[in-house]
Coordinates of C-alpha atoms in Angstrom, one line a residue:
M40 CA 0.0 -0.1 0.0
T41 CA 1.5 3.3 -1.0
R42 CA 1.8 6.2 1.4
A43 CA -0.5 8.3 -0.7
L44 CA -3.3 5.5 -0.4
Q45 CA -2.7 5.3 3.4
K46 CA -3.3 9.0 3.9
Q47 CA -6.5 8.8 1.8
L48 CA -7.7 5.8 3.8
A49 CA -6.8 7.6 7.1
A50 CA -8.7 10.7 5.9
A51 CA -11.7 8.6 4.9
L52 CA -11.7 7.0 8.4
W53 CA -11.5 10.4 10.2
L54 CA -14.4 11.6 8.0
A55 CA -16.4 8.6 9.0
V56 CA -15.9 9.2 12.7
L57 CA -17.0 12.7 12.3
L58 CA -20.1 11.6 10.5
V59 CA -21.0 9.2 13.2
G60 CA -20.5 12.0 15.9
C61 CA -23.0 14.1 14.0
G62 CA -25.4 11.1 13.3
P63 CA -28.8 10.7 14.7
Q64 CA -27.6 9.9 18.3
Q65 CA -26.4 13.5 18.5
P66 CA -29.1 16.1 17.8
E67 CA -27.7 19.3 16.3
G68 CA -27.7 22.3 18.5
A69 CA -25.9 23.7 21.6
R70 CA -26.3 22.7 25.1
L71 CA -27.6 25.2 27.6
A72 CA -26.7 25.3 31.2
V73 CA -29.2 27.4 33.3
T74 CA -29.4 28.1 36.9
I75 CA -32.5 29.5 38.8
V76 CA -31.6 31.4 41.9
G77 CA -34.4 30.9 44.4
S78 CA -36.5 28.0 45.4
G79 CA -37.3 25.2 42.9
D80 CA -39.8 23.5 45.4
R81 CA -42.8 25.8 44.9
P82 CA -45.6 24.4 42.6
A83 CA -45.3 27.7 40.5
G84 CA -41.6 28.0 40.8
L85 CA -39.7 29.4 37.9
A86 CA -37.7 26.2 37.2
Q87 CA -40.8 24.3 36.9
R88 CA -42.3 26.9 34.6
L89 CA -39.3 26.9 32.2
E90 CA -39.4 23.1 32.0
A91 CA -43.2 23.1 31.4
E92 CA -42.8 25.6 28.6
A93 CA -40.6 23.1 26.7
T94 CA -42.7 19.9 27.7
Q95 CA -46.3 21.0 27.8
P96 CA -47.2 22.6 24.4
T97 CA -50.0 25.0 24.4
L98 CA -52.6 26.1 21.7
V99 CA -51.1 29.6 21.8
A100 CA -47.5 30.2 22.7
R101 CA -45.2 33.2 23.8
D102 CA -42.2 34.1 21.9
G103 CA -38.9 35.5 23.4
S104 CA -40.3 39.0 23.5
G105 CA -43.5 38.0 25.4
Q106 CA -45.9 38.3 22.4
T107 CA -48.5 35.6 21.7
V108 CA -47.7 33.4 18.6
A109 CA -49.2 30.3 17.1
G110 CA -48.6 27.1 19.0
L111 CA -50.6 23.9 18.4
A112 CA -53.2 26.2 16.8
T113 CA -52.3 27.7 13.5
S114 CA -55.0 30.3 13.5
W115 CA -58.0 31.6 15.6
R116 CA -60.9 34.0 15.4
F117 CA -63.4 35.4 17.7
V118 CA -67.1 34.9 17.0
D119 CA -70.5 35.5 18.7
D120 CA -69.4 39.1 19.6
G121 CA -66.3 37.9 21.3
R122 CA -67.9 35.1 23.4
S123 CA -66.4 32.2 21.5
L124 CA -62.9 31.6 20.1
I125 CA -62.5 29.2 17.1
L126 CA -59.0 27.6 16.8
R127 CA -57.8 25.4 14.0
L128 CA -55.2 22.7 15.0
R129 CA -51.8 22.2 13.5
P130 CA -51.6 18.7 11.7
V131 CA -49.3 17.2 14.1
K132 CA -49.0 13.7 15.7
W133 CA -48.4 12.4 19.2
S134 CA -45.2 10.5 19.8
D135 CA -47.1 7.2 19.4
G136 CA -48.0 8.2 15.9
T137 CA -51.7 9.1 16.4
P138 CA -52.9 12.5 15.1
L139 CA -53.7 15.4 17.4
V140 CA -57.5 15.9 17.4
A141 CA -59.8 18.5 19.1
A142 CA -61.0 15.8 21.6
D143 CA -57.5 15.7 23.0
V144 CA -57.5 19.4 23.7
V145 CA -60.9 19.1 25.3
A146 CA -59.7 16.3 27.6
G147 CA -56.6 18.3 28.5
F148 CA -58.5 21.5 29.5
R149 CA -61.0 19.4 31.6
R150 CA -58.2 17.9 33.4
A151 CA -56.8 21.5 34.0
A152 CA -60.1 22.6 35.3
A153 CA -60.5 19.7 37.6
R154 CA -57.2 20.4 39.3
R155 CA -58.3 24.0 39.6
D156 CA -55.5 25.5 37.4
P157 CA -55.8 29.3 38.0
A158 CA -55.3 30.0 34.2
V159 CA -58.7 28.2 33.4
V160 CA -60.6 30.6 35.6
A161 CA -58.5 33.7 34.7
A162 CA -59.1 33.0 30.9
G163 CA -62.8 33.4 31.6
I164 CA -63.8 30.0 30.0
A165 CA -67.4 29.3 30.5
N166 CA -68.3 27.5 33.7
A167 CA -64.6 27.4 34.8
A168 CA -65.3 29.3 38.1
A169 CA -68.1 27.0 39.1
I170 CA -66.0 23.9 38.4
S171 CA -63.1 25.4 40.4
A172 CA -65.6 25.8 43.3
R173 CA -66.7 22.2 43.0
K174 CA -70.2 23.2 42.0
L175 CA -70.0 21.7 38.4
P176 CA -68.2 18.7 36.9
A177 CA -65.3 19.3 34.6
A178 CA -67.2 17.9 31.7
R179 CA -69.3 21.2 31.7
L180 CA -66.3 23.3 30.8
G181 CA -66.8 25.5 27.8
V182 CA -64.2 23.8 25.5
L183 CA -65.7 21.9 22.7
A184 CA -64.6 19.8 19.7
P185 CA -67.1 20.6 16.9
I186 CA -64.9 18.7 14.2
A187 CA -61.5 16.8 14.4
R188 CA -59.2 19.8 14.0
V189 CA -61.2 22.7 15.3
V190 CA -61.6 23.6 19.0
E191 CA -64.2 26.0 20.3
I192 CA -63.7 27.9 23.5
R193 CA -66.7 29.5 25.0
L194 CA -66.5 32.4 27.4
D195 CA -68.7 33.7 30.2
T196 CA -68.1 37.1 28.7
P197 CA -65.7 38.5 26.0
S198 CA -62.0 38.6 27.4
P199 CA -59.3 40.6 25.9
M200 CA -56.9 38.6 28.1
L201 CA -57.9 35.2 26.7
L202 CA -55.0 34.6 24.3
G203 CA -52.4 35.5 27.0
W204 CA -53.9 32.9 29.4
L205 CA -54.0 30.2 26.7
A206 CA -50.2 30.5 26.5
E207 CA -49.8 29.4 30.1
P208 CA -48.1 26.1 30.5
G209 CA -50.9 25.0 32.9
L210 CA -53.1 24.8 29.8
G211 CA -50.7 22.7 27.8
V212 CA -52.0 19.8 25.7
V213 CA -50.7 16.7 27.3
R214 CA -52.0 13.2 28.1
D215 CA -51.9 11.3 31.3
K216 CA -52.6 7.7 30.1
P217 CA -49.8 5.4 28.8
G218 CA -49.6 5.1 25.0
K219 CA -48.2 2.5 22.7
A220 CA -44.5 2.0 22.2
G221 CA -43.2 4.0 19.3
K222 CA -40.3 6.1 18.1
R223 CA -40.4 8.5 21.0
A224 CA -42.4 6.6 23.7
T225 CA -41.8 3.5 25.6
V226 CA -44.5 1.3 27.2
G227 CA -45.8 2.9 30.3
E228 CA -45.0 6.5 29.1
P229 CA -47.8 8.8 28.0
P230 CA -47.4 10.0 24.4
T231 CA -46.4 13.6 23.9
L232 CA -46.5 16.5 21.5
A233 CA -43.5 18.1 23.2
A234 CA -40.2 18.9 21.5
Y235 CA -38.3 17.9 24.6
A236 CA -38.2 15.0 27.2
A237 CA -37.5 15.9 30.8
G238 CA -35.6 13.9 33.3
G239 CA -33.3 13.9 36.3
P240 CA -33.9 14.7 40.0
A241 CA -35.6 17.9 41.3
G242 CA -33.2 20.7 41.2
Q243 CA -31.1 19.1 38.4
R244 CA -33.5 18.7 35.5
V245 CA -32.3 17.8 31.9
L246 CA -34.5 18.5 28.8
K247 CA -33.4 16.6 25.6
R248 CA -34.6 17.4 22.3
F249 CA -36.4 14.6 20.4
A250 CA -35.8 15.8 16.9
M251 CA -32.4 15.5 15.3
T252 CA -32.7 18.8 13.5
A253 CA -33.1 22.1 15.3
T254 CA -36.1 24.4 14.5
P255 CA -37.0 28.0 15.6
E256 CA -39.2 26.6 18.3
A257 CA -36.7 24.0 19.7
R258 CA -33.1 25.1 19.0
P259 CA -31.0 23.6 21.9
A260 CA -30.2 20.0 21.8
E261 CA -30.1 19.8 25.6
I262 CA -31.0 22.1 28.3
R263 CA -30.0 21.7 31.9
I264 CA -32.1 23.5 34.6
A265 CA -30.6 23.6 38.1
T266 CA -31.9 25.5 41.1
S267 CA -29.8 27.2 43.8
S268 CA -30.4 29.2 46.8
D269 CA -26.7 30.6 46.7
A270 CA -26.8 33.6 44.4
R271 CA -23.1 34.3 45.0
A272 CA -22.1 30.8 43.9
A273 CA -24.4 31.0 40.8
V274 CA -22.9 34.3 39.8
A275 CA -19.4 33.0 40.2
N276 CA -20.2 29.9 38.2
F277 CA -21.5 32.2 35.5
T278 CA -18.5 34.5 35.4
A279 CA -16.2 31.3 35.3
G280 CA -18.1 30.2 32.1
R281 CA -19.7 27.2 33.7
Q282 CA -23.2 28.5 33.3
D283 CA -24.8 30.1 30.2
I284 CA -27.7 31.7 32.0
V285 CA -28.6 32.6 35.6
I286 CA -32.1 33.9 36.4
G287 CA -33.3 35.1 39.7
E288 CA -36.7 34.0 40.8
G289 CA -37.2 37.2 42.5
L290 CA -35.4 40.2 43.9
A291 CA -33.0 38.1 45.8
G292 CA -29.6 37.9 44.2
L293 CA -29.8 41.2 42.2
G294 CA -27.0 42.7 44.3
E295 CA -24.7 39.9 43.6
A296 CA -25.6 39.9 39.9
R297 CA -24.8 43.6 39.6
S298 CA -21.6 43.5 41.4
G299 CA -20.2 40.0 40.5
A300 CA -20.8 39.9 36.7
R301 CA -20.1 41.8 33.6
V302 CA -22.4 44.9 33.1
D303 CA -23.4 43.7 29.6
A304 CA -24.5 40.4 30.9
L305 CA -27.3 41.7 33.2
R306 CA -30.8 41.7 31.8
L307 CA -33.8 43.0 33.8
D308 CA -37.6 42.3 33.1
P309 CA -40.0 44.9 34.7
L310 CA -42.6 42.5 35.7
W311 CA -46.3 43.3 35.8
G312 CA -47.1 43.1 39.5
V313 CA -46.3 44.8 42.8
Y314 CA -43.6 44.1 45.5
G315 CA -44.9 44.8 48.9
Y316 CA -45.6 43.6 52.5
L317 CA -48.5 41.3 53.0
A318 CA -50.2 42.5 56.2
N319 CA -51.9 40.1 58.7
G320 CA -55.4 41.4 58.7
V321 CA -56.7 38.7 61.1
R322 CA -54.6 39.0 64.2
G323 CA -52.0 41.3 65.7
P324 CA -51.6 45.0 65.4
T325 CA -52.0 44.8 61.6
A326 CA -55.5 43.5 61.9
D327 CA -56.4 47.2 62.6
P328 CA -57.2 48.9 59.1
G329 CA -56.1 52.2 60.4
V330 CA -52.7 50.9 61.4
R331 CA -52.4 49.3 57.8
R332 CA -53.2 52.8 56.2
A333 CA -50.7 54.5 58.4
L334 CA -48.0 52.0 57.4
A335 CA -48.8 52.5 53.7
M336 CA -48.7 56.3 53.7
A337 CA -45.5 56.6 55.8
I338 CA -43.2 55.3 53.1
D339 CA -41.2 57.5 50.9
R340 CA -41.6 55.4 47.7
P341 CA -39.7 57.5 45.3
A342 CA -36.6 57.4 47.5
L343 CA -37.1 53.7 48.0
A344 CA -37.4 52.9 44.3
G345 CA -34.7 55.4 43.4
S346 CA -32.3 53.6 45.7
F347 CA -32.0 50.8 43.2
G348 CA -30.8 53.1 40.5
I349 CA -32.9 51.0 38.0
A350 CA -35.4 52.5 35.7
A351 CA -37.7 49.4 35.7
I352 CA -38.2 49.7 39.4
Q353 CA -40.9 52.2 39.9
P354 CA -42.9 53.4 43.0
A355 CA -46.2 51.6 43.7
E356 CA -49.0 52.9 45.8
T357 CA -51.8 50.6 44.7
L358 CA -52.5 46.9 44.4
V359 CA -52.4 46.8 40.6
P360 CA -49.2 48.5 38.9
T361 CA -49.8 51.8 37.2
T362 CA -46.5 52.7 35.6
R363 CA -44.9 51.4 32.4
P364 CA -41.1 51.6 32.0
S365 CA -40.5 53.3 28.7
V366 CA -37.2 51.3 28.0
L367 CA -38.9 48.1 26.7
P368 CA -40.8 47.4 23.5
G369 CA -44.2 45.9 23.5
S370 CA -45.2 47.1 27.1
L371 CA -48.7 48.0 28.0
R372 CA -50.0 51.6 28.2
P373 CA -50.4 53.1 31.6
Q374 CA -53.7 52.5 33.3
T375 CA -55.5 54.7 35.8
N376 CA -55.9 53.0 39.3
A377 CA -57.8 53.7 42.4
A378 CA -55.1 55.7 44.1
P379 CA -55.9 56.1 47.9
D380 CA -56.9 59.6 49.0
W381 CA -53.5 60.1 51.0
T382 CA -51.5 60.0 47.6
Q383 CA -52.7 63.6 47.0
L384 CA -50.8 64.7 50.2
D385 CA -47.3 65.7 50.3
Y386 CA -44.9 63.4 52.2
D387 CA -44.9 65.6 55.4
A388 CA -48.6 65.6 55.5
R389 CA -48.7 61.9 55.0
L390 CA -46.5 61.4 58.0
A391 CA -48.7 63.6 60.3
E392 CA -51.8 61.7 59.2
A393 CA -50.0 58.3 59.8
R394 CA -49.1 59.5 63.3
R395 CA -52.7 60.4 64.0
L396 CA -54.0 57.0 62.8
L397 CA -51.4 55.2 65.0
A398 CA -52.3 57.3 68.0
A399 CA -56.0 56.5 67.5
A400 CA -55.1 52.9 67.6
G401 CA -53.1 53.4 70.8
W402 CA -49.6 53.4 69.5
T403 CA -47.6 56.5 70.8
A404 CA -44.0 57.4 71.5
D405 CA -44.5 56.0 75.0
N406 CA -46.1 52.8 73.6
P407 CA -44.4 52.3 70.1
L408 CA -45.7 49.8 67.7
R409 CA -43.4 47.0 67.0
L410 CA -43.5 44.9 64.1
V411 CA -41.6 42.1 62.4
V412 CA -41.5 41.6 58.7
L413 CA -41.0 38.0 57.4
L414 CA -38.3 37.9 54.7
P415 CA -37.2 35.0 52.4
P416 CA -33.5 34.4 52.0
G417 CA -31.5 37.3 50.2
R418 CA -29.8 40.4 51.4
D419 CA -31.7 42.4 48.8
H420 CA -34.9 41.8 50.8
R421 CA -33.2 43.0 53.9
A422 CA -31.9 46.2 52.3
V423 CA -35.6 47.0 51.4
A424 CA -36.7 46.4 54.9
E425 CA -34.0 48.5 56.4
R426 CA -35.1 51.5 54.2
V427 CA -38.8 50.8 55.0
G428 CA -38.0 50.6 58.6
A429 CA -36.2 53.9 58.6
D430 CA -39.3 55.6 57.0
W431 CA -41.6 54.0 59.7
A432 CA -39.3 55.1 62.5
R433 CA -40.4 58.6 61.6
V434 CA -43.9 57.8 62.8
G435 CA -42.8 55.8 65.8
V436 CA -43.0 52.3 64.4
L437 CA -40.1 49.9 65.1
L438 CA -39.5 47.3 62.5
G439 CA -37.6 44.1 63.1
V440 CA -36.8 41.4 60.5
T441 CA -36.9 37.6 60.5
E442 CA -35.3 35.7 57.6
V443 CA -36.4 32.2 57.1
E444 CA -35.9 29.5 54.4
T445 CA -38.6 29.4 51.6
E446 CA -40.3 26.4 52.9
A447 CA -40.7 27.8 56.4
F448 CA -41.8 31.2 54.9
D449 CA -44.6 29.6 53.0
R450 CA -45.7 27.7 56.2
L451 CA -45.7 30.6 58.4
V452 CA -47.7 32.8 56.0
K453 CA -50.2 30.0 55.4
R454 CA -50.7 29.7 59.2
G455 CA -50.9 33.3 59.7
D456 CA -47.9 33.5 61.9
F457 CA -46.7 36.9 60.9
D458 CA -47.1 40.7 61.1
L459 CA -45.9 41.5 57.6
A460 CA -44.4 39.3 54.9
V461 CA -42.8 39.9 51.7
S462 CA -44.9 39.5 48.5
E463 CA -43.5 39.6 45.0
A464 CA -46.7 38.9 43.1
S465 CA -46.6 39.3 39.3
L466 CA -48.4 37.8 36.3
P467 CA -47.3 37.2 32.7
V468 CA -50.8 38.3 31.6
P469 CA -51.6 42.0 32.6
D470 CA -54.9 41.1 34.1
A471 CA -56.1 43.2 37.0
A472 CA -58.9 40.9 37.9
A473 CA -56.4 38.0 38.4
L474 CA -54.0 40.1 40.4
L475 CA -56.8 41.3 42.7
S476 CA -58.4 37.9 43.1
R477 CA -55.5 36.7 45.4
F478 CA -57.3 38.9 47.9
R479 CA -60.6 37.2 47.7
C480 CA -62.3 35.7 50.7
S481 CA -61.8 32.3 49.2
A482 CA -58.0 32.8 48.7
G483 CA -56.8 33.5 52.1
P484 CA -57.4 35.2 55.4
Y485 CA -58.0 38.5 54.0
C486 CA -61.8 38.9 53.3
N487 CA -63.6 42.1 52.1
A488 CA -67.2 41.2 51.1
A489 CA -67.9 44.4 49.2
A490 CA -64.6 44.0 47.1
D491 CA -65.5 40.4 46.5
A492 CA -69.0 41.4 45.3
L493 CA -67.2 43.8 42.8
L494 CA -64.8 41.3 41.6
T495 CA -67.7 38.8 41.0
A496 CA -69.5 41.5 39.0
A497 CA -66.4 42.3 37.0
R498 CA -66.0 38.6 36.0
S499 CA -69.4 38.6 34.3
A500 CA -69.2 42.2 32.9
G501 CA -68.2 43.0 29.4
P502 CA -64.9 44.6 28.3
V503 CA -66.4 48.1 28.5
D504 CA -67.8 47.8 32.1
R505 CA -65.2 45.6 33.6
P506 CA -62.4 48.3 34.2
A507 CA -64.6 50.5 36.3
L508 CA -65.7 47.5 38.4
L509 CA -62.1 46.4 39.0
L510 CA -61.2 50.0 39.8
Q511 CA -63.9 50.1 42.5
A512 CA -62.8 46.8 43.9
E513 CA -59.3 48.0 44.3
A514 CA -60.5 51.3 45.9
V515 CA -62.5 49.3 48.4
M516 CA -59.5 47.2 49.3
L517 CA -57.3 50.2 49.7
V518 CA -59.4 51.7 52.5
A519 CA -58.1 48.6 54.6
P520 CA -55.1 47.5 52.4
P521 CA -54.3 43.8 52.5
L522 CA -50.9 44.7 51.1
I523 CA -48.5 47.5 51.8
P524 CA -47.4 48.3 48.2
L525 CA -43.8 49.4 47.7
F526 CA -42.5 49.2 44.0
T527 CA -42.9 47.3 40.8
P528 CA -40.9 44.0 40.8
V529 CA -38.2 43.0 38.4
R530 CA -36.7 39.7 37.5
W531 CA -32.9 39.8 36.8
A532 CA -30.8 37.4 34.5
L533 CA -27.2 37.0 33.5
V534 CA -26.9 35.9 29.9
G535 CA -23.8 34.7 28.2
R536 CA -22.4 36.2 25.1
R537 CA -22.9 33.1 23.2
V538 CA -26.7 33.1 23.8
D539 CA -28.9 34.9 21.3
G540 CA -32.7 35.8 21.4
W541 CA -33.0 37.0 25.0
V542 CA -35.3 40.1 24.9
P543 CA -36.4 41.9 28.2
N544 CA -40.2 42.0 28.4
R545 CA -42.9 42.7 30.8
A546 CA -44.2 39.1 30.7
G547 CA -40.8 37.9 31.8
S548 CA -41.1 35.3 28.9
H549 CA -37.9 33.7 27.9
P550 CA -38.8 30.1 26.4
L551 CA -35.4 28.4 26.7
A552 CA -36.1 26.2 23.6
R553 CA -36.3 29.3 21.5
L554 CA -32.9 30.6 22.5
A555 CA -29.9 30.2 20.1
A556 CA -26.4 29.5 21.3
G557 CA -23.0 29.4 19.7
S558 CA -20.1 27.1 20.7
R559 CA -18.3 27.7 24.0

């Protein structure tokens, strides 16, 4: 064998090795390593949500900028004056080879209603509220299958928020019964429509793409989603190049992200919601509505929000956000809210009125009100509490802090063993009714019958009348506020330079499957 022939054979063998490495066992696309800073054990945790977005396909989806786009439905149109939505399904097959039909969607929505998924009620689907209250069976849900590839969703009343809620992972089209063995399913596994399969223990989940070829809806070949309560370690791993993306589940870790990573890596989503202190309205000093009003008016919110030096964090005086950061595309227009009467006073006048209310409740300089705010882990929460405490000290209120792990935090709040507790409530859909519904009598210890009646009326009202009813409900709540609002929340993230497609948005929507990534 000549030397030239040996070289040709060696080259051919090397090419064959390369081809095997790029074969069907190795789907094309990068591997993404993602860490969520926060708690991954909550049912609605961000880690579970990111996994669900890749494994529970929905009729309508969200893209990386938070906009609704086609999902399993290729098109949709409203009929009957907005009381019904007709969707045409994409011609796709389950992993066991059977085609997706409208009856599959109906069954999936009924299961979501039976488990009381909040998106079913928030979407306004007919009979969803009664099913959630166990007054009707799930079979009465207003989701129908008139023909094989057409789904009809009937509403209690026209809802401009419907498409946004249909994009929620909780309304994903999934099966819960084992399917036949096929290319992508084994005996005992339910067939799926998803682009990814999930595995691994809690806190270390691995998503692997089924298809060998990447698509705009499923780019990475593999996505690893880890959770960590150590923001400093997560930021250090990112800086060292061991993580592609680090995302904060809430405010905690923002300080570490700003000081420990490159400036160009930091991304901020101005979420639609309110960061504040939930007040115990059942027992203790904060059960007095006058005390809660005094606490609400004694805070210098512009100074508090300004202390972050972040434009996305704005002062909040109400239970529904009113401001809109101008730095982001696709955000909503500002809306007028039921601002409490004290917002018309200057800060000195607010302090004087707060002192009067506290004195009326028996709290004076000789008998100061002492409160403790319950904090989840994170020095950022403590820094906020210190600033709020300094403001409250001006009216004679002494604030202490107790920091506990997330599991204990949730347990104490549920039991009502607290004076004040951090709340970072936000929604991917700018739905005032859904945000206010967390203060309904059926949702927790706070109960305001008048506000409940207005929220019920708003649910059945049309789009023209609904805003005014929600405004009234919020105004009634603010007379004895269940929450001391402070500022609008943000979600922070560190995004590596090789990751493309991350667009800050108010929905906080960043489907990992839609991100593109280059080689390390």
